[in-house]
Tab-separated table of C-alpha atoms and ligand atoms in Angstrom:
chain	number	residue	atom	x	y	z
Z	22	MET	CA	107.062	118.706	57.623
Z	23	VAL	CA	104.331	116.194	58.514
Z	24	THR	CA	105.426	113.508	61.008
Z	25	PRO	CA	104.851	109.980	59.631
Z	26	VAL	CA	102.241	108.118	61.711
Z	27	ALA	CA	104.809	105.555	62.876
Z	28	ASP	CA	106.838	108.363	64.467
Z	29	LEU	CA	103.966	109.822	66.451
Z	30	PRO	CA	103.972	109.063	70.196
Z	31	ILE	CA	101.778	106.438	71.829
Z	32	GLY	CA	99.155	108.120	74.027
Z	33	VAL	CA	98.624	106.662	77.489
Z	34	PHE	CA	95.768	107.790	79.659
Z	35	ASP	CA	94.816	107.145	83.289
Z	36	SER	CA	92.635	108.780	85.907
Z	37	GLY	CA	95.838	109.819	87.686
Z	38	ILE	CA	99.324	108.620	88.396
Z	39	GLY	CA	98.644	104.895	88.922
Z	40	GLY	CA	98.759	104.302	85.171
Z	41	LEU	CA	102.483	105.019	85.371
Z	42	THR	CA	102.811	101.330	86.381
Z	43	VAL	CA	101.548	100.513	82.872
Z	44	LEU	CA	103.718	103.219	81.258
Z	45	ARG	CA	106.741	101.698	83.014
Z	46	ALA	CA	106.065	98.333	81.332
Z	47	LEU	CA	105.475	100.060	77.980
Z	48	GLN	CA	108.771	101.975	78.224
Z	49	ALA	CA	110.626	98.762	79.095
Z	50	HIS	CA	108.984	96.787	76.283
Z	51	LEU	CA	109.159	99.514	73.609
Z	52	PRO	CA	112.304	101.551	74.413
Z	53	ARG	CA	112.461	103.179	70.941
Z	54	GLU	CA	108.938	104.625	71.154
Z	55	SER	CA	107.871	108.046	72.465
Z	56	PHE	CA	104.945	108.328	74.828
Z	57	ILE	CA	102.600	111.035	75.940
Z	58	TYR	CA	101.005	110.274	79.298
Z	59	LEU	CA	97.936	112.082	80.568
Z	60	GLY	CA	96.836	111.708	84.191
Z	61	ASP	CA	93.394	113.180	84.862
Z	62	THR	CA	94.410	114.033	88.423
Z	63	ALA	CA	91.757	116.764	88.759
Z	64	ARG	CA	89.007	114.163	88.505
Z	65	LEU	CA	90.594	111.169	90.248
Z	66	PRO	CA	89.214	108.803	91.494
Z	67	TYR	CA	87.212	107.335	88.630
Z	68	GLY	CA	86.669	104.118	90.547
Z	69	THR	CA	83.907	105.469	92.774
Z	70	LYS	CA	82.024	107.293	89.982
Z	71	SER	CA	79.097	106.221	87.797
Z	72	ALA	CA	79.739	104.563	84.435
Z	73	GLU	CA	78.255	107.609	82.606
Z	74	THR	CA	80.670	109.990	84.336
Z	75	VAL	CA	83.685	107.754	83.721
Z	76	ARG	CA	82.765	107.513	80.016
Z	77	ARG	CA	82.478	111.296	79.729
Z	78	TYR	CA	85.822	111.867	81.471
Z	79	ALA	CA	87.534	109.159	79.418
Z	80	LEU	CA	86.266	110.582	76.116
Z	81	ASN	CA	87.469	114.051	77.145
Z	82	ALA	CA	90.943	112.847	78.074
Z	83	ALA	CA	91.278	110.686	74.972
Z	84	ALA	CA	90.180	113.564	72.706
Z	85	HIS	CA	92.952	115.721	74.180
Z	86	LEU	CA	95.618	113.145	73.368
Z	87	VAL	CA	94.202	112.448	69.908
Z	88	ALA	CA	94.255	116.202	69.126
Z	89	ARG	CA	97.981	116.300	69.976
Z	90	GLY	CA	98.679	113.494	67.469
Z	91	ILE	CA	99.185	109.903	68.610
Z	92	LYS	CA	99.485	106.608	66.749
Z	93	ALA	CA	97.671	104.508	69.358
Z	94	LEU	CA	95.877	105.064	72.649
Z	95	VAL	CA	96.475	102.911	75.716
Z	96	VAL	CA	93.724	103.152	78.314
Z	97	ALA	CA	95.896	102.333	81.326
Z	98	CYS	CA	93.030	102.912	83.749
Z	99	ASN	CA	91.182	99.684	84.584
Z	100	THR	CA	87.998	101.572	85.475
Z	101	ALA	CA	87.968	103.459	82.148
Z	102	SER	CA	88.878	100.269	80.250
Z	103	ALA	CA	86.008	98.423	81.944
Z	104	THR	CA	83.381	101.084	81.325
Z	105	ALA	CA	84.440	103.126	78.279
Z	106	LEU	CA	86.630	101.024	75.962
Z	107	ASP	CA	83.916	100.348	73.343
Z	108	GLN	CA	82.945	104.033	73.210
Z	109	LEU	CA	86.576	105.095	72.878
Z	110	GLN	CA	87.209	102.585	70.105
Z	111	SER	CA	84.227	103.740	68.087
Z	112	ALA	CA	84.819	107.449	68.736
Z	113	PHE	CA	88.430	107.360	67.497
Z	114	ARG	CA	88.354	104.587	64.860
Z	115	PRO	CA	90.690	103.663	63.046
Z	116	LEU	CA	93.111	104.615	65.856
Z	117	PRO	CA	94.119	101.479	67.808
Z	118	VAL	CA	92.657	101.876	71.328
Z	119	ILE	CA	93.982	99.259	73.747
Z	120	GLY	CA	92.592	98.670	77.225
Z	121	VAL	CA	94.081	96.735	80.143
Z	122	ILE	CA	91.231	94.332	80.959
Z	123	GLU	CA	91.762	91.716	78.216
Z	124	PRO	CA	95.566	91.670	78.694
Z	125	GLY	CA	95.101	91.364	82.485
Z	126	ALA	CA	92.637	88.502	82.052
Z	127	LEU	CA	95.063	86.802	79.665
Z	128	ALA	CA	97.924	87.107	82.186
Z	129	ALA	CA	95.778	85.518	84.911
Z	130	ALA	CA	94.292	82.777	82.698
Z	131	ARG	CA	97.781	81.675	81.600
Z	132	VAL	CA	98.761	80.770	85.163
Z	133	ALA	CA	95.390	79.715	86.664
Z	134	ARG	CA	96.068	75.989	86.899
Z	135	GLN	CA	92.765	75.034	88.577
Z	136	GLY	CA	90.902	77.707	86.658
Z	137	SER	CA	89.951	80.054	89.476
Z	138	VAL	CA	90.983	83.687	89.778
Z	139	ALA	CA	90.464	86.299	92.500
Z	140	VAL	CA	90.390	89.913	91.301
Z	141	ILE	CA	90.701	93.079	93.349
Z	142	ALA	CA	89.817	96.316	91.584
Z	143	THR	CA	87.869	99.557	92.061
Z	144	GLU	CA	84.151	99.550	92.810
Z	145	ALA	CA	83.301	100.643	89.253
Z	146	THR	CA	85.465	97.935	87.636
Z	147	VAL	CA	83.949	95.195	89.795
Z	148	ARG	CA	80.407	96.544	89.256
Z	149	ASP	CA	80.870	96.564	85.483
Z	150	GLY	CA	81.923	92.903	85.487
Z	151	ALA	CA	84.439	93.408	82.656
Z	152	TYR	CA	87.176	91.314	84.310
Z	153	GLN	CA	84.683	88.605	85.206
Z	154	ARG	CA	83.540	88.390	81.547
Z	155	ALA	CA	87.062	88.587	80.109
Z	156	LEU	CA	88.335	85.837	82.443
Z	157	LEU	CA	85.457	83.517	81.595
Z	158	ARG	CA	86.145	84.159	77.886
Z	159	GLN	CA	89.757	83.121	78.514
Z	160	GLY	CA	88.544	79.765	79.859
Z	161	VAL	CA	88.776	80.524	83.591
Z	162	ARG	CA	86.129	78.507	85.470
Z	163	GLN	CA	85.516	80.662	88.533
Z	164	VAL	CA	86.076	84.335	89.228
Z	165	PHE	CA	85.829	86.085	92.589
Z	166	ALA	CA	85.915	89.869	92.385
Z	167	ARG	CA	86.139	92.345	95.207
Z	168	PRO	CA	86.498	96.145	95.343
Z	169	ALA	CA	89.511	97.389	97.326
Z	170	PRO	CA	89.080	101.187	97.246
Z	171	LEU	CA	91.280	102.058	100.225
Z	172	LEU	CA	94.320	100.734	98.382
Z	173	VAL	CA	94.007	103.552	95.846
Z	174	THR	CA	94.249	106.114	98.661
Z	175	LEU	CA	97.231	104.372	100.266
Z	176	ALA	CA	99.088	104.201	96.957
Z	177	GLU	CA	98.327	107.859	96.257
Z	178	GLU	CA	99.983	108.627	99.613
Z	179	GLY	CA	103.083	106.793	98.418
Z	180	ARG	CA	102.620	104.130	101.129
Z	181	GLU	CA	103.539	100.622	100.080
Z	182	HIS	CA	104.833	99.071	103.335
Z	183	GLY	CA	104.164	99.222	107.039
Z	184	ASP	CA	101.718	97.863	109.519
Z	185	LEU	CA	98.688	99.856	108.391
Z	186	VAL	CA	99.245	98.882	104.750
Z	187	ARG	CA	99.631	95.237	105.729
Z	188	ARG	CA	96.403	95.259	107.753
Z	189	ILE	CA	94.356	96.877	105.000
Z	190	VAL	CA	95.804	94.686	102.236
Z	191	ALA	CA	95.177	91.614	104.420
Z	192	ASP	CA	91.568	92.619	104.940
Z	193	TYR	CA	90.949	92.785	101.196
Z	194	VAL	CA	93.143	89.979	99.998
Z	195	LEU	CA	93.112	87.179	102.566
Z	196	ASP	CA	89.465	86.252	102.435
Z	197	ILE	CA	89.080	86.556	98.677
Z	198	ALA	CA	92.253	84.644	97.849
Z	199	THR	CA	92.145	82.082	100.669
Z	200	MET	CA	88.439	81.415	101.139
Z	201	SER	CA	87.853	81.252	97.398
Z	202	ARG	CA	90.952	79.009	97.052
Z	203	ALA	CA	91.812	80.954	93.924
Z	204	ASP	CA	94.952	79.949	92.010
Z	205	VAL	CA	95.785	83.497	91.076
Z	206	LEU	CA	95.330	86.978	92.504
Z	207	LEU	CA	94.798	89.508	89.715
Z	208	LEU	CA	95.630	93.102	90.648
Z	209	GLY	CA	92.919	94.778	88.572
Z	210	CYS	CA	93.765	98.391	89.280
Z	211	THR	CA	96.641	100.620	88.188
Z	212	HIS	CA	97.605	101.354	91.793
Z	213	PHE	CA	97.788	97.820	93.123
Z	214	PRO	CA	101.120	96.603	91.684
Z	215	VAL	CA	102.833	98.691	94.396
Z	216	PHE	CA	101.346	96.235	96.947
Z	217	ARG	CA	102.585	93.126	95.188
Z	218	ALA	CA	105.298	92.459	97.808
Z	219	VAL	CA	102.831	92.767	100.702
Z	220	CYS	CA	100.328	90.500	98.903
Z	221	GLN	CA	103.074	87.945	98.271
Z	222	GLU	CA	104.118	88.021	101.909
Z	223	LEU	CA	100.508	87.523	103.044
Z	224	LEU	CA	99.622	84.785	100.557
Z	225	GLY	CA	102.947	82.960	100.607
Z	226	ALA	CA	105.864	82.702	98.220
Z	227	ASP	CA	104.064	80.220	95.928
Z	228	ALA	CA	100.991	82.396	95.353
Z	229	MET	CA	100.600	83.618	91.783
Z	230	ILE	CA	100.020	87.370	91.603
Z	231	VAL	CA	99.585	89.081	88.225
Z	232	ASP	CA	98.664	92.461	86.795
Z	233	SER	CA	97.933	93.841	83.321
Z	234	ALA	CA	101.077	95.856	82.675
Z	235	THR	CA	103.338	93.392	80.846
Z	236	THR	CA	100.625	91.741	78.748
Z	237	THR	CA	99.262	95.189	77.835
Z	238	ALA	CA	102.731	96.246	76.651
Z	239	ALA	CA	102.961	93.088	74.524
Z	240	SER	CA	99.507	93.761	73.051
Z	241	VAL	CA	100.479	97.354	72.196
Z	242	ALA	CA	103.727	96.174	70.574
Z	243	SER	CA	101.741	93.840	68.312
Z	244	GLN	CA	99.352	96.604	67.187
Z	245	VAL	CA	101.579	99.605	66.399
Z	246	SER	CA	104.041	100.204	63.594
Z	247	PRO	CA	107.501	100.711	65.076
Z	248	ALA	CA	108.997	104.220	65.131
Z	249	SER	CA	111.588	104.753	62.383
Z	250	ALA	CA	113.996	106.571	64.708
Z	251	ALA	CA	114.681	105.751	68.334
Z	252	ASP	CA	113.299	108.689	70.258
Z	253	GLY	CA	112.228	107.177	73.574
Z	254	ARG	CA	110.935	110.474	74.972
Z	255	THR	CA	107.950	110.740	77.331
Z	256	THR	CA	105.839	113.862	77.821
Z	257	TYR	CA	103.802	114.022	81.015
Z	258	LEU	CA	100.497	115.890	81.282
Z	259	ALA	CA	98.219	116.264	84.305
Z	260	THR	CA	94.943	118.093	84.889
Z	261	ASP	CA	95.909	119.167	88.428
Z	262	GLY	CA	98.697	119.051	91.023
Z	263	VAL	CA	101.747	118.869	88.796
Z	264	ASP	CA	104.164	118.978	91.752
Z	265	ARG	CA	102.391	116.090	93.448
Z	266	PHE	CA	102.366	114.212	90.128
Z	267	ARG	CA	106.134	114.646	89.852
Z	268	ARG	CA	106.760	113.551	93.429
Z	269	VAL	CA	104.372	110.576	93.791
Z	270	GLY	CA	104.606	109.692	90.101
Z	271	SER	CA	108.317	109.006	90.413
Z	272	PHE	CA	107.422	106.345	93.005
Z	273	PHE	CA	105.000	104.611	90.598
Z	274	LEU	CA	107.308	104.952	87.603
Z	275	GLY	CA	110.495	103.965	89.391
Z	276	ARG	CA	112.390	106.918	87.949
Z	277	THR	CA	112.430	110.683	88.308
Z	278	ILE	CA	109.887	112.756	86.412
Z	279	ASP	CA	111.328	116.192	85.620
Z	280	THR	CA	108.549	118.127	83.934
Z	281	VAL	CA	104.775	117.819	84.026
Z	282	GLU	CA	102.603	120.098	81.888
Z	283	LEU	CA	99.278	121.268	83.339
Z	284	VAL	CA	96.377	120.839	80.902
Z	285	ASP	CA	92.692	121.675	81.032
Z	286	LEU	CA	90.282	119.219	79.453
Z	287	VAL	CA	87.100	121.261	79.574
R	413	DGL	N1	93.143	104.160	87.605
R	413	DGL	C1	92.068	103.522	88.356
R	413	DGL	C2	91.942	102.060	87.927
R	413	DGL	O1	92.871	101.437	87.456
R	413	DGL	C3	92.306	103.596	89.853
R	413	DGL	C4	92.171	104.970	90.439
R	413	DGL	C5	90.776	105.564	90.286
R	413	DGL	O2	89.843	105.106	90.980
R	413	DGL	O3	90.647	106.485	89.502
R	413	DGL	O4	90.874	101.503	88.053
């Protein structure tokens, strides 16, 4: 029997396990839906690679999910959303392909009272300028963007607290958020929500800190037809290190991951 489109899972793709922060918001927002999450752990990080390479990797990963049957694709990776979203949308049209940059910019613009936003992201995301453009489109007056690559490594180690974490986060965040006098700090990378508490502590309780996860989930909900039966299952795929994915992924997802299937994209 052919599965009706509405009952197909929603595909979610990231360069690794950080995108589980977006999956977590999707699962909370759309509890009746099934998801299939692919982490391209063999090729992580994307954030230090050229735009051409990121596009090639993103197309590969997306093609794998599309071949399995999905009703929409969420590009949870900020770097892939910044550099490859247009290519993914045209390659897989009419499939809805939703990135995290516009929803993240929307979340920041909504709370930027004086109209200035500081963004931390990967090198590739900052270089592409996608957040800067999206924020200006949303009416933000000033954008300060800074790469914070070491935070990806710390998050991958499962480190979210401690003196070292605090010192590194402070180095990235204090000058951009304080010197720029930004109203809002936008965490423009899948891995950075795990440092929200440290950022809040450093910037003060009143500082506005946002990420893309919740607004992305709302955008997905508005673009997909709801599943007819509540399934709520998630399948996890990774291109390398399934044990590590299970272990560190549970930290990003906030719940235990039991099974991860190893897949090859080449
Ligand atoms: N997923 C990437 C992002 O959100 C971070 C990790 C990487 O560099 O691949 O930009």
